[in-house]
CSV table of C-alpha atoms in Angstrom, one decimal:
chain,number,residue,atom,x,y,z
I,24,UNK,CA,136.9,55.4,142.2
I,25,UNK,CA,135.9,55.5,138.5
I,26,UNK,CA,138.1,58.3,138.1
I,27,UNK,CA,141.1,56.4,139.9
I,28,UNK,CA,140.6,53.8,137.3
I,29,UNK,CA,140.4,56.0,134.4
I,30,UNK,CA,143.6,57.8,135.3
I,31,UNK,CA,145.5,54.6,136.2
I,32,UNK,CA,144.8,53.4,132.7
I,33,UNK,CA,145.8,56.9,131.2
I,34,UNK,CA,149.3,56.7,133.3
I,35,UNK,CA,149.9,53.1,132.4
I,36,UNK,CA,149.3,53.8,128.4
I,37,UNK,CA,151.3,57.1,128.6
I,38,UNK,CA,154.2,55.1,130.1
I,39,UNK,CA,153.9,52.5,127.6
I,40,UNK,CA,153.8,55.2,124.8
I,41,UNK,CA,156.5,57.1,126.2
I,42,UNK,CA,158.7,54.0,126.4
I,43,UNK,CA,157.9,52.8,122.9
I,44,UNK,CA,158.3,56.4,121.5
I,45,UNK,CA,161.8,56.4,123.0
I,46,UNK,CA,162.8,53.0,121.7
I,47,UNK,CA,161.4,53.8,118.3
I,48,UNK,CA,163.6,56.8,118.0
I,49,UNK,CA,167.0,55.1,117.4
I,50,UNK,CA,168.0,52.3,115.1
I,51,UNK,CA,169.0,49.9,118.0
I,52,UNK,CA,165.6,50.8,120.0
I,53,UNK,CA,165.3,49.3,123.3
I,54,UNK,CA,168.5,47.7,123.2
I,55,UNK,CA,170.1,51.1,124.2
I,56,UNK,CA,168.7,50.5,127.6
I,57,UNK,CA,171.0,47.6,127.7
I,58,UNK,CA,173.9,48.9,125.8
I,59,UNK,CA,174.0,52.3,127.5
I,60,UNK,CA,174.4,51.0,131.1
I,61,UNK,CA,176.8,48.2,129.8
I,62,UNK,CA,179.1,51.1,128.3
I,63,UNK,CA,178.8,53.2,131.6
I,64,UNK,CA,179.7,50.3,133.9
I,65,UNK,CA,182.5,49.5,131.5
I,66,UNK,CA,184.0,53.0,132.0
I,67,UNK,CA,184.0,52.4,135.8
I,68,UNK,CA,185.3,48.9,135.3
I,69,UNK,CA,188.2,50.0,133.3
I,70,UNK,CA,189.0,53.1,135.4
I,71,UNK,CA,188.7,51.6,138.9
I,72,UNK,CA,189.1,47.8,138.0
I,73,UNK,CA,192.1,47.9,135.7
I,74,UNK,CA,193.6,51.3,136.0
I,75,UNK,CA,193.6,51.7,139.5
I,76,UNK,CA,194.0,48.0,140.0
I,77,UNK,CA,191.1,47.1,142.0
I,78,UNK,CA,190.4,44.0,140.1
I,79,UNK,CA,190.6,41.5,142.8
I,80,UNK,CA,189.2,43.5,145.8
I,81,UNK,CA,185.3,44.0,145.9
I,82,UNK,CA,185.5,47.8,144.9
I,83,UNK,CA,184.1,47.3,141.5
I,84,UNK,CA,180.8,45.6,142.6
I,85,UNK,CA,180.7,47.7,145.5
I,86,UNK,CA,180.7,50.9,143.2
I,87,UNK,CA,178.5,49.6,140.6
I,88,UNK,CA,175.8,48.8,143.0
I,89,UNK,CA,175.8,52.3,144.2
I,90,UNK,CA,175.9,53.9,140.8
I,91,UNK,CA,173.1,51.6,139.7
I,92,UNK,CA,170.8,52.8,142.6
I,93,UNK,CA,171.9,56.2,142.4
I,94,UNK,CA,171.3,56.6,138.7
I,95,UNK,CA,167.5,55.6,139.1
I,96,UNK,CA,167.1,58.2,141.6
I,97,UNK,CA,168.9,60.8,139.9
I,98,UNK,CA,167.1,60.2,136.5
I,99,UNK,CA,163.7,60.4,138.3
I,100,UNK,CA,164.4,63.5,140.2
I,101,UNK,CA,166.1,65.5,137.6
I,102,UNK,CA,163.8,64.4,134.6
I,103,UNK,CA,160.8,64.4,136.9
I,104,UNK,CA,161.4,68.1,138.0
I,105,UNK,CA,160.4,69.3,134.5
I,106,UNK,CA,157.4,67.0,133.9
I,107,UNK,CA,154.6,69.7,135.2
I,108,UNK,CA,156.2,72.5,133.3
I,109,UNK,CA,156.8,70.2,130.5
I,110,UNK,CA,153.1,69.4,130.2
I,111,UNK,CA,152.0,73.1,130.2
I,112,UNK,CA,150.7,72.8,126.2
I,113,UNK,CA,148.6,69.6,127.0
I,114,UNK,CA,147.2,71.1,130.3
I,115,UNK,CA,146.0,74.0,128.6
I,116,UNK,CA,143.8,72.0,126.3
I,117,UNK,CA,142.3,69.6,128.7
I,118,UNK,CA,141.9,69.2,132.4
I,119,UNK,CA,144.0,66.3,133.8
I,120,UNK,CA,145.3,65.9,137.5
I,121,UNK,CA,148.9,67.2,137.4
I,122,UNK,CA,150.0,64.4,139.6
I,123,UNK,CA,149.8,62.0,136.9
I,124,UNK,CA,153.0,63.6,134.9
I,125,UNK,CA,155.7,63.1,137.6
I,126,UNK,CA,154.0,59.5,138.1
I,127,UNK,CA,154.6,58.7,134.3
I,128,UNK,CA,158.0,59.7,134.3
I,129,UNK,CA,158.8,57.8,137.6
I,130,UNK,CA,157.4,54.9,136.0
I,131,UNK,CA,159.2,55.0,132.7
I,132,UNK,CA,162.5,55.6,134.1
I,133,UNK,CA,161.8,52.7,136.5
I,134,UNK,CA,161.2,50.4,133.6
I,135,UNK,CA,164.5,51.2,132.1
I,136,UNK,CA,166.1,51.0,135.5
I,137,UNK,CA,164.8,47.4,135.8
I,138,UNK,CA,167.1,46.6,132.6
I,139,UNK,CA,170.1,48.0,134.3
I,140,UNK,CA,169.3,46.1,137.6
I,141,UNK,CA,169.3,42.7,135.7
I,142,UNK,CA,172.7,43.7,134.1
I,143,UNK,CA,174.0,44.4,137.5
I,144,UNK,CA,172.7,41.2,138.9
I,145,UNK,CA,174.3,39.3,135.9
I,146,UNK,CA,177.6,41.0,136.4
I,147,UNK,CA,177.7,40.3,140.3
I,148,UNK,CA,176.9,36.7,139.4
I,149,UNK,CA,179.7,36.5,136.9
I,150,UNK,CA,182.2,38.2,139.2
I,151,UNK,CA,181.5,35.2,141.8
I,152,UNK,CA,178.7,36.6,144.1
I,153,UNK,CA,175.9,33.9,144.9
I,154,UNK,CA,172.2,34.3,145.3
I,155,UNK,CA,171.7,34.3,149.0
I,156,UNK,CA,168.4,34.0,151.1
I,157,UNK,CA,168.4,37.8,151.7
I,158,UNK,CA,167.8,38.4,147.9
I,159,UNK,CA,164.1,37.9,149.3
I,160,UNK,CA,164.3,41.4,150.8
I,161,UNK,CA,165.4,42.8,147.6
I,162,UNK,CA,161.9,43.7,146.1
I,163,UNK,CA,161.4,45.6,149.6
I,164,UNK,CA,164.3,47.8,148.9
I,165,UNK,CA,163.3,48.6,145.4
I,166,UNK,CA,159.7,49.6,146.9
I,167,UNK,CA,161.3,51.8,149.5
I,168,UNK,CA,163.7,53.5,147.2
I,169,UNK,CA,160.8,54.0,144.7
I,170,UNK,CA,158.5,55.8,147.4
I,171,UNK,CA,161.4,58.0,148.2
I,172,UNK,CA,162.1,58.7,144.6
I,173,UNK,CA,158.3,59.5,144.1
I,174,UNK,CA,158.4,61.8,147.2
I,175,UNK,CA,161.3,63.8,145.8
I,176,UNK,CA,159.9,63.9,142.4
I,177,UNK,CA,156.6,65.2,143.4
I,178,UNK,CA,158.0,68.1,145.4
I,179,UNK,CA,160.4,69.1,142.7
I,180,UNK,CA,157.8,68.9,139.9
I,181,UNK,CA,155.3,71.0,142.2
I,182,UNK,CA,157.6,73.9,142.6
I,183,UNK,CA,159.7,74.2,139.5
I,184,UNK,CA,156.8,75.5,137.3
I,185,UNK,CA,156.9,78.5,139.4
I,186,UNK,CA,160.6,78.9,140.0
I,187,UNK,CA,162.2,77.3,136.7
I,188,UNK,CA,165.7,78.9,137.9
I,189,UNK,CA,165.7,76.1,140.5
I,190,UNK,CA,166.9,73.6,137.8
I,191,UNK,CA,170.2,74.6,137.9
I,192,UNK,CA,170.3,74.4,141.7
I,193,UNK,CA,168.8,71.0,141.5
I,194,UNK,CA,171.4,69.7,139.5
I,195,UNK,CA,174.2,70.9,141.9
I,196,UNK,CA,172.2,69.6,144.8
I,197,UNK,CA,172.1,66.3,143.3
I,198,UNK,CA,176.0,66.4,142.7
I,199,UNK,CA,176.4,67.1,146.3
I,200,UNK,CA,174.1,64.3,147.2
I,201,UNK,CA,175.9,61.9,145.0
I,202,UNK,CA,179.0,62.6,147.2
I,203,UNK,CA,177.1,62.2,150.5
I,204,UNK,CA,175.1,59.4,149.5
I,205,UNK,CA,177.9,56.6,150.0
I,206,UNK,CA,177.8,55.7,146.3
I,207,UNK,CA,181.6,55.5,145.9
I,208,UNK,CA,182.7,55.4,149.7
I,209,UNK,CA,182.2,53.1,152.7
I,210,UNK,CA,180.4,54.7,155.6
I,211,UNK,CA,183.3,53.9,157.8
I,212,UNK,CA,185.4,56.4,156.0
I,213,UNK,CA,183.1,59.2,157.4
I,214,UNK,CA,184.7,60.7,160.6
I,215,UNK,CA,182.9,59.4,163.7
I,216,UNK,CA,181.6,62.8,164.7
I,217,UNK,CA,179.7,63.2,161.3
I,218,UNK,CA,178.4,59.4,161.4
I,219,UNK,CA,175.1,60.2,162.8
I,220,UNK,CA,174.4,63.0,160.4
I,221,UNK,CA,175.5,60.9,157.5
I,222,UNK,CA,172.8,58.4,158.2
I,223,UNK,CA,170.1,61.0,158.2
I,224,UNK,CA,170.4,60.8,154.4
I,225,UNK,CA,167.9,57.9,153.4
I,226,UNK,CA,169.9,57.1,150.4
I,227,UNK,CA,172.8,55.8,152.4
I,228,UNK,CA,170.7,53.3,154.0
I,229,UNK,CA,169.2,52.4,150.7
I,230,UNK,CA,172.5,51.9,149.0
I,231,UNK,CA,173.9,50.0,152.0
I,232,UNK,CA,170.9,47.6,152.0
I,233,UNK,CA,171.4,46.8,148.4
I,234,UNK,CA,175.1,45.8,149.2
I,235,UNK,CA,174.3,43.9,152.3
I,236,UNK,CA,172.0,41.8,150.1
I,237,UNK,CA,173.8,41.5,146.8
I,238,UNK,CA,177.4,41.3,148.4
I,239,UNK,CA,177.4,40.1,151.8
I,240,UNK,CA,174.3,38.0,152.1
I,241,UNK,CA,173.1,40.2,155.2
I,242,UNK,CA,169.5,41.4,156.1
I,243,UNK,CA,169.1,44.9,155.7
I,244,UNK,CA,168.0,47.0,158.8
I,245,UNK,CA,164.2,46.6,158.8
I,246,UNK,CA,163.7,49.6,161.3
I,247,UNK,CA,165.6,52.1,159.2
I,248,UNK,CA,163.9,51.1,156.0
I,249,UNK,CA,160.3,51.3,157.9
I,250,UNK,CA,161.1,54.8,158.9
I,251,UNK,CA,162.1,56.0,155.4
I,252,UNK,CA,159.1,54.2,154.0
I,253,UNK,CA,156.7,56.2,156.4
I,254,UNK,CA,158.7,59.5,156.1
I,255,UNK,CA,158.4,58.9,152.1
I,256,UNK,CA,154.7,58.0,152.1
I,257,UNK,CA,154.0,61.3,154.2
I,258,UNK,CA,156.0,63.3,151.8
I,259,UNK,CA,154.2,61.6,148.8
I,260,UNK,CA,151.1,62.8,150.3
I,261,UNK,CA,152.1,66.3,151.1
I,262,UNK,CA,153.7,66.5,147.7
I,263,UNK,CA,150.4,65.3,146.0
I,264,UNK,CA,148.6,68.0,148.0
I,265,UNK,CA,150.8,70.5,147.0
I,266,UNK,CA,150.3,69.6,143.2
I,267,UNK,CA,146.6,69.4,144.1
I,268,UNK,CA,146.5,72.9,145.6
I,269,UNK,CA,148.0,74.4,142.3
I,270,UNK,CA,145.9,72.4,140.1
I,271,UNK,CA,144.1,75.2,138.3
I,272,UNK,CA,147.1,77.5,138.5
I,273,UNK,CA,149.7,75.5,136.6
I,274,UNK,CA,147.7,76.1,133.4
I,275,UNK,CA,147.8,79.7,133.9
I,276,UNK,CA,151.6,79.9,134.1
I,277,UNK,CA,152.7,81.7,131.1
I,278,UNK,CA,155.8,80.2,129.4
R,2,UNK,CA,112.4,77.4,126.2
R,3,UNK,CA,114.1,80.6,127.9
R,4,UNK,CA,112.6,79.9,131.4
R,5,UNK,CA,114.8,76.9,131.8
R,6,UNK,CA,117.7,77.1,134.0
R,7,UNK,CA,120.8,77.8,132.1
R,8,UNK,CA,123.4,74.7,132.2
R,9,UNK,CA,126.5,77.2,132.5
R,10,UNK,CA,126.4,80.9,133.9
R,11,UNK,CA,129.0,83.4,134.2
R,12,UNK,CA,128.7,86.4,136.3
R,13,UNK,CA,131.2,89.3,136.3
R,14,UNK,CA,134.0,86.9,135.9
R,15,UNK,CA,137.8,88.1,135.8
R,16,UNK,CA,140.7,85.8,135.0
R,17,UNK,CA,144.4,86.9,135.3
R,18,UNK,CA,147.7,85.4,134.4
R,19,UNK,CA,151.0,86.1,136.0
R,20,UNK,CA,154.5,85.7,134.2
R,21,UNK,CA,156.1,85.6,137.7
R,22,UNK,CA,155.0,84.8,141.2
R,23,UNK,CA,155.7,88.4,142.1
R,24,UNK,CA,154.9,90.2,138.8
R,25,UNK,CA,151.8,92.3,138.2
R,26,UNK,CA,148.7,89.9,137.2
R,27,UNK,CA,147.6,90.4,133.5
R,28,UNK,CA,143.7,90.5,133.3
R,29,UNK,CA,142.8,88.4,130.0
R,30,UNK,CA,139.2,88.7,131.3
R,31,UNK,CA,138.0,91.4,133.2
R,32,UNK,CA,134.1,91.5,133.5
R,33,UNK,CA,132.3,88.9,131.6
R,34,UNK,CA,128.8,87.5,132.1
R,35,UNK,CA,126.6,85.3,130.2
R,36,UNK,CA,124.3,82.1,130.2
R,37,UNK,CA,124.7,79.1,128.2
R,38,UNK,CA,121.4,77.1,127.6
R,39,UNK,CA,120.9,73.5,126.8
R,40,UNK,CA,120.9,72.8,123.0
R,41,UNK,CA,121.9,76.1,121.8
R,42,UNK,CA,124.9,77.0,119.9
R,43,UNK,CA,126.3,80.2,121.5
R,44,UNK,CA,128.8,82.2,119.4
R,45,UNK,CA,131.5,84.2,121.0
R,46,UNK,CA,132.8,87.1,118.9
R,47,UNK,CA,135.8,89.3,119.4
R,48,UNK,CA,139.0,90.4,117.9
R,49,UNK,CA,142.3,88.4,118.3
R,50,UNK,CA,143.6,88.4,121.9
R,51,UNK,CA,140.4,89.6,123.7
R,52,UNK,CA,140.3,86.7,125.9
R,53,UNK,CA,138.2,84.1,124.1
R,54,UNK,CA,140.4,81.3,124.4
R,55,UNK,CA,141.0,82.1,128.2
R,56,UNK,CA,136.9,81.9,128.4
R,57,UNK,CA,136.7,78.5,126.8
R,58,UNK,CA,139.6,77.1,129.0
R,59,UNK,CA,137.6,78.3,132.1
R,60,UNK,CA,134.5,76.7,130.8
R,61,UNK,CA,136.5,73.2,130.1
R,62,UNK,CA,137.3,73.3,133.8
R,63,UNK,CA,141.0,73.9,133.1
R,64,UNK,CA,141.4,76.8,134.9
R,65,UNK,CA,139.0,78.9,137.6
R,66,UNK,CA,138.1,82.6,137.6
R,67,UNK,CA,140.1,84.8,140.1
R,68,UNK,CA,136.8,86.9,140.5
R,69,UNK,CA,133.2,86.8,139.8
R,70,UNK,CA,131.3,83.4,139.9
R,71,UNK,CA,131.2,80.7,137.2
R,72,UNK,CA,128.6,77.9,137.6
R,73,UNK,CA,128.5,74.6,135.6
R,74,UNK,CA,125.4,72.7,136.7
R,75,UNK,CA,127.2,69.3,136.4
R,76,UNK,CA,127.6,68.9,132.8
R,77,UNK,CA,130.9,67.8,131.0
R,78,UNK,CA,132.5,70.3,128.9
R,79,UNK,CA,135.5,70.0,126.9
R,80,UNK,CA,137.5,71.8,124.0
R,81,UNK,CA,137.8,70.2,120.5
R,82,UNK,CA,141.4,69.4,120.8
R,83,UNK,CA,143.1,68.6,117.5
R,84,UNK,CA,146.2,66.1,117.5
R,85,UNK,CA,146.2,66.4,121.5
R,86,UNK,CA,149.3,64.5,122.8
R,87,UNK,CA,150.3,63.1,119.5
R,88,UNK,CA,153.8,61.2,119.5
R,89,UNK,CA,155.7,61.3,116.2
R,90,UNK,CA,157.1,57.9,116.7
R,91,UNK,CA,153.9,56.1,117.5
R,92,UNK,CA,151.4,54.7,114.8
R,93,UNK,CA,148.1,56.5,113.9
R,94,UNK,CA,146.3,53.6,116.0
R,95,UNK,CA,148.5,54.3,119.2
R,96,UNK,CA,148.2,57.9,118.8
R,97,UNK,CA,144.3,57.8,118.5
R,98,UNK,CA,144.1,55.6,121.7
R,99,UNK,CA,146.5,57.9,123.6
R,100,UNK,CA,144.8,61.2,122.3
R,101,UNK,CA,141.2,59.9,123.0
R,102,UNK,CA,142.3,58.8,126.6
R,103,UNK,CA,144.0,62.1,127.3
R,104,UNK,CA,140.6,63.6,126.2
R,105,UNK,CA,138.8,61.7,128.9
R,106,UNK,CA,137.7,58.3,127.3
R,107,UNK,CA,138.4,55.0,128.5
R,108,UNK,CA,140.8,52.8,126.7
R,109,UNK,CA,137.9,50.3,125.6
R,110,UNK,CA,135.7,53.2,124.6
R,111,UNK,CA,138.4,54.5,122.2
R,112,UNK,CA,139.1,51.0,121.0
R,113,UNK,CA,135.3,50.7,120.3
R,114,UNK,CA,135.5,53.7,118.2
R,115,UNK,CA,138.8,52.8,116.4
R,116,UNK,CA,137.0,51.6,113.4
R,117,UNK,CA,135.0,54.8,113.1
R,118,UNK,CA,138.2,56.8,113.4
R,119,UNK,CA,140.0,54.9,110.8
R,120,UNK,CA,137.1,55.0,108.5
R,121,UNK,CA,136.5,58.8,108.8
R,122,UNK,CA,140.2,59.7,108.8
R,123,UNK,CA,140.6,57.7,105.4
R,124,UNK,CA,144.3,56.8,106.3
R,125,UNK,CA,143.9,52.9,105.4
R,126,UNK,CA,146.9,51.3,105.5
R,127,UNK,CA,148.9,54.2,106.9
R,128,UNK,CA,147.2,53.9,110.1
R,129,UNK,CA,149.6,51.6,111.6
R,130,UNK,CA,152.4,53.4,110.4
R,131,UNK,CA,154.3,56.0,112.7
R,132,UNK,CA,152.6,59.3,112.1
R,133,UNK,CA,156.1,60.8,111.7
R,134,UNK,CA,155.7,59.7,107.8
R,135,UNK,CA,152.4,61.4,107.7
R,136,UNK,CA,151.8,64.7,105.8
R,137,UNK,CA,150.4,67.4,107.8
R,138,UNK,CA,147.2,66.8,106.0
R,139,UNK,CA,147.1,63.2,107.1
R,140,UNK,CA,148.0,64.3,110.7
R,141,UNK,CA,145.3,66.7,110.6
R,142,UNK,CA,142.9,64.1,109.2
R,143,UNK,CA,143.8,61.9,112.2
R,144,UNK,CA,143.5,64.5,114.7
R,145,UNK,CA,140.0,65.5,113.6
R,146,UNK,CA,138.7,62.1,113.5
R,147,UNK,CA,139.9,61.4,117.0
R,148,UNK,CA,138.5,64.7,118.6
R,149,UNK,CA,135.3,64.3,116.7
R,150,UNK,CA,134.6,60.9,118.6
R,151,UNK,CA,134.8,62.6,122.0
R,152,UNK,CA,131.3,63.6,122.8
R,153,UNK,CA,131.1,65.8,125.8
R,154,UNK,CA,127.6,67.6,127.0
R,155,UNK,CA,129.2,70.9,125.9
R,156,UNK,CA,131.4,71.0,123.1
R,157,UNK,CA,133.8,74.2,123.0
R,158,UNK,CA,135.1,75.0,119.8
R,159,UNK,CA,138.1,77.6,118.9
R,160,UNK,CA,137.7,79.1,115.4
R,161,UNK,CA,138.3,75.7,113.6
R,162,UNK,CA,135.6,74.0,111.9
R,163,UNK,CA,137.0,71.9,109.2
R,164,UNK,CA,141.0,70.9,108.8
R,165,UNK,CA,143.1,69.1,106.4
R,166,UNK,CA,143.4,69.3,102.7
R,167,UNK,CA,140.6,70.6,100.5
R,168,UNK,CA,138.4,67.1,100.3
R,169,UNK,CA,138.7,66.6,104.2
R,170,UNK,CA,138.2,70.2,104.8
R,171,UNK,CA,134.8,70.0,103.0
R,172,UNK,CA,133.8,66.8,104.8
R,173,UNK,CA,135.0,67.7,108.3
R,174,UNK,CA,133.2,71.2,108.0
R,175,UNK,CA,130.1,69.6,106.9
R,176,UNK,CA,130.2,67.0,109.9
R,177,UNK,CA,130.9,69.8,112.2
R,178,UNK,CA,127.9,72.0,110.9
R,179,UNK,CA,125.8,68.9,111.4
R,180,UNK,CA,126.7,68.7,115.1
R,181,UNK,CA,126.2,72.2,115.5
R,182,UNK,CA,122.8,72.1,114.0
R,183,UNK,CA,121.7,69.3,116.1
R,184,UNK,CA,120.3,69.6,119.7
R,185,UNK,CA,124.1,69.6,121.0
R,186,UNK,CA,125.1,72.4,123.1
R,187,UNK,CA,127.9,74.2,121.7
R,188,UNK,CA,130.0,77.4,122.5
R,189,UNK,CA,132.0,78.5,119.2
R,190,UNK,CA,134.6,81.1,119.3
R,191,UNK,CA,135.6,83.1,116.1
R,192,UNK,CA,136.7,86.4,115.1
R,193,UNK,CA,134.7,85.9,111.8
R,194,UNK,CA,131.2,87.5,111.9
R,195,UNK,CA,129.9,85.7,109.0
R,196,UNK,CA,130.3,82.1,110.5
R,197,UNK,CA,128.7,83.2,113.7
R,198,UNK,CA,125.9,84.7,112.1
R,199,UNK,CA,125.3,81.4,110.0
R,200,UNK,CA,125.8,78.7,112.9
R,201,UNK,CA,124.7,80.4,116.2
R,202,UNK,CA,121.4,80.8,117.9
R,203,UNK,CA,122.7,83.3,120.2
R,204,UNK,CA,126.0,85.6,120.1
R,205,UNK,CA,128.1,87.3,122.9
R,206,UNK,CA,130.6,90.1,122.0
R,207,UNK,CA,133.7,90.6,124.1
R,208,UNK,CA,136.2,93.3,123.8
R,209,UNK,CA,139.3,94.0,126.0
R,210,UNK,CA,137.8,91.2,128.4
R,211,UNK,CA,134.6,92.7,129.1
R,212,UNK,CA,131.0,91.7,127.5
R,213,UNK,CA,129.9,94.5,125.2
R,214,UNK,CA,126.7,92.8,124.0
R,215,UNK,CA,124.6,89.6,124.3
R,216,UNK,CA,121.8,88.3,122.5
R,217,UNK,CA,120.6,87.7,118.8
R,218,UNK,CA,123.6,87.0,116.4
R,219,UNK,CA,122.1,89.8,113.8
R,220,UNK,CA,121.9,92.5,116.7
R,221,UNK,CA,125.2,91.6,118.5
R,222,UNK,CA,127.0,91.5,115.1
R,223,UNK,CA,125.8,94.7,114.1
R,224,UNK,CA,127.2,96.3,117.3
R,225,UNK,CA,130.4,94.6,116.5
R,226,UNK,CA,130.7,95.7,113.0
R,227,UNK,CA,129.9,99.3,113.8
R,228,UNK,CA,132.7,99.0,116.4
R,229,UNK,CA,135.0,97.6,114.0
R,230,UNK,CA,134.4,100.5,111.4
R,231,UNK,CA,134.8,103.3,113.9
R,232,UNK,CA,138.2,101.7,114.9
């Protein structure tokens, strides 16, 4: 128990330190966490909203909600995959539970995501969407997605040190997932025959839940979210077990 | 004294590394046995690349042996790590806290020691500047000052005694020697016979991952030097 406190304290301080280091690295500092997504969203607004003429329908908000949620997941998974491998020099000098490294990364990327989420909300309000009662479910979706992200990050971080080549596969799997997760399309476009498979992907449900809340003021499907949460919690537990199993092996892997 | 139970025991310990999952293991340590007693300064001597650092890592609880037995009877052991986890864009103060926490201190423990760290490092106003602006000597001073505050039951030291520019080197060497002479349990690794002879109560000579001699420093070093002259 005492150890848990100690490591929680370390995780929080390291998260703070990493965020501060990142903001100190540039002239504008943490303002980039705001400007960068504005530019990113701007590109999509110009292309889809103005160039392809989606200015009046709801495609731009639809897309930005998907992208915001997706970017959070993607940055955690692709950065998180490298965390244990990247910490090798550190872990060769002190004993630390290796599971702290992916947790720190997920936390720093989540803080940055919260900036983007706030921007998204402001954009949606300016676009004309109101705040409905279903906003109450928003924290819940965030937690569900965070659990899902943690589970995936744990697994990737656990195996990448042994098979560094997987990094390239991961990038492409993420690209494939991007297309299969309903970031850009409505689920009714997917042929009926594939619908049930399509919904096996938890990200589809997560992104749809955001849209239901933020655009349509509809309550998300509690049952699916519960299933995803339980599944994620089991995977987090398994992932942590896996990392724990290799606790004393990781510092032995030669770079 | 000798009848006391050793605080750490190694019996026929072997440690291997692998480059790839399927590749042949490389045995850094093949067959090492020795004991460490409370309050002594044990010197481990051997040429570069004979597995001394690997041994320290095992004693620090970072890795485990592949064969043989390693027993630590409940004592904390850690490496003297200089500049552990330093981040260039953070201030000396923040790095001291981070580094101390990584070495196993609680945040409030580091904070309680922060004045001592500041004083010993002689960084003055630079303490709150990003360490990216430091000279390498200043960084070394900060690194040593933090590491010196961590006080495990068993301190594991790899080669380094003093660091930094000339003045600080003398000062840090002096405090390290004081610590070594005190009743603290220390394992000191080096390839320099002279330092081992000066500082240690007992010595172990390791060659190619195997213990070749253990005992009084003079006797072990005599054998080591004989071996070197034949080589």
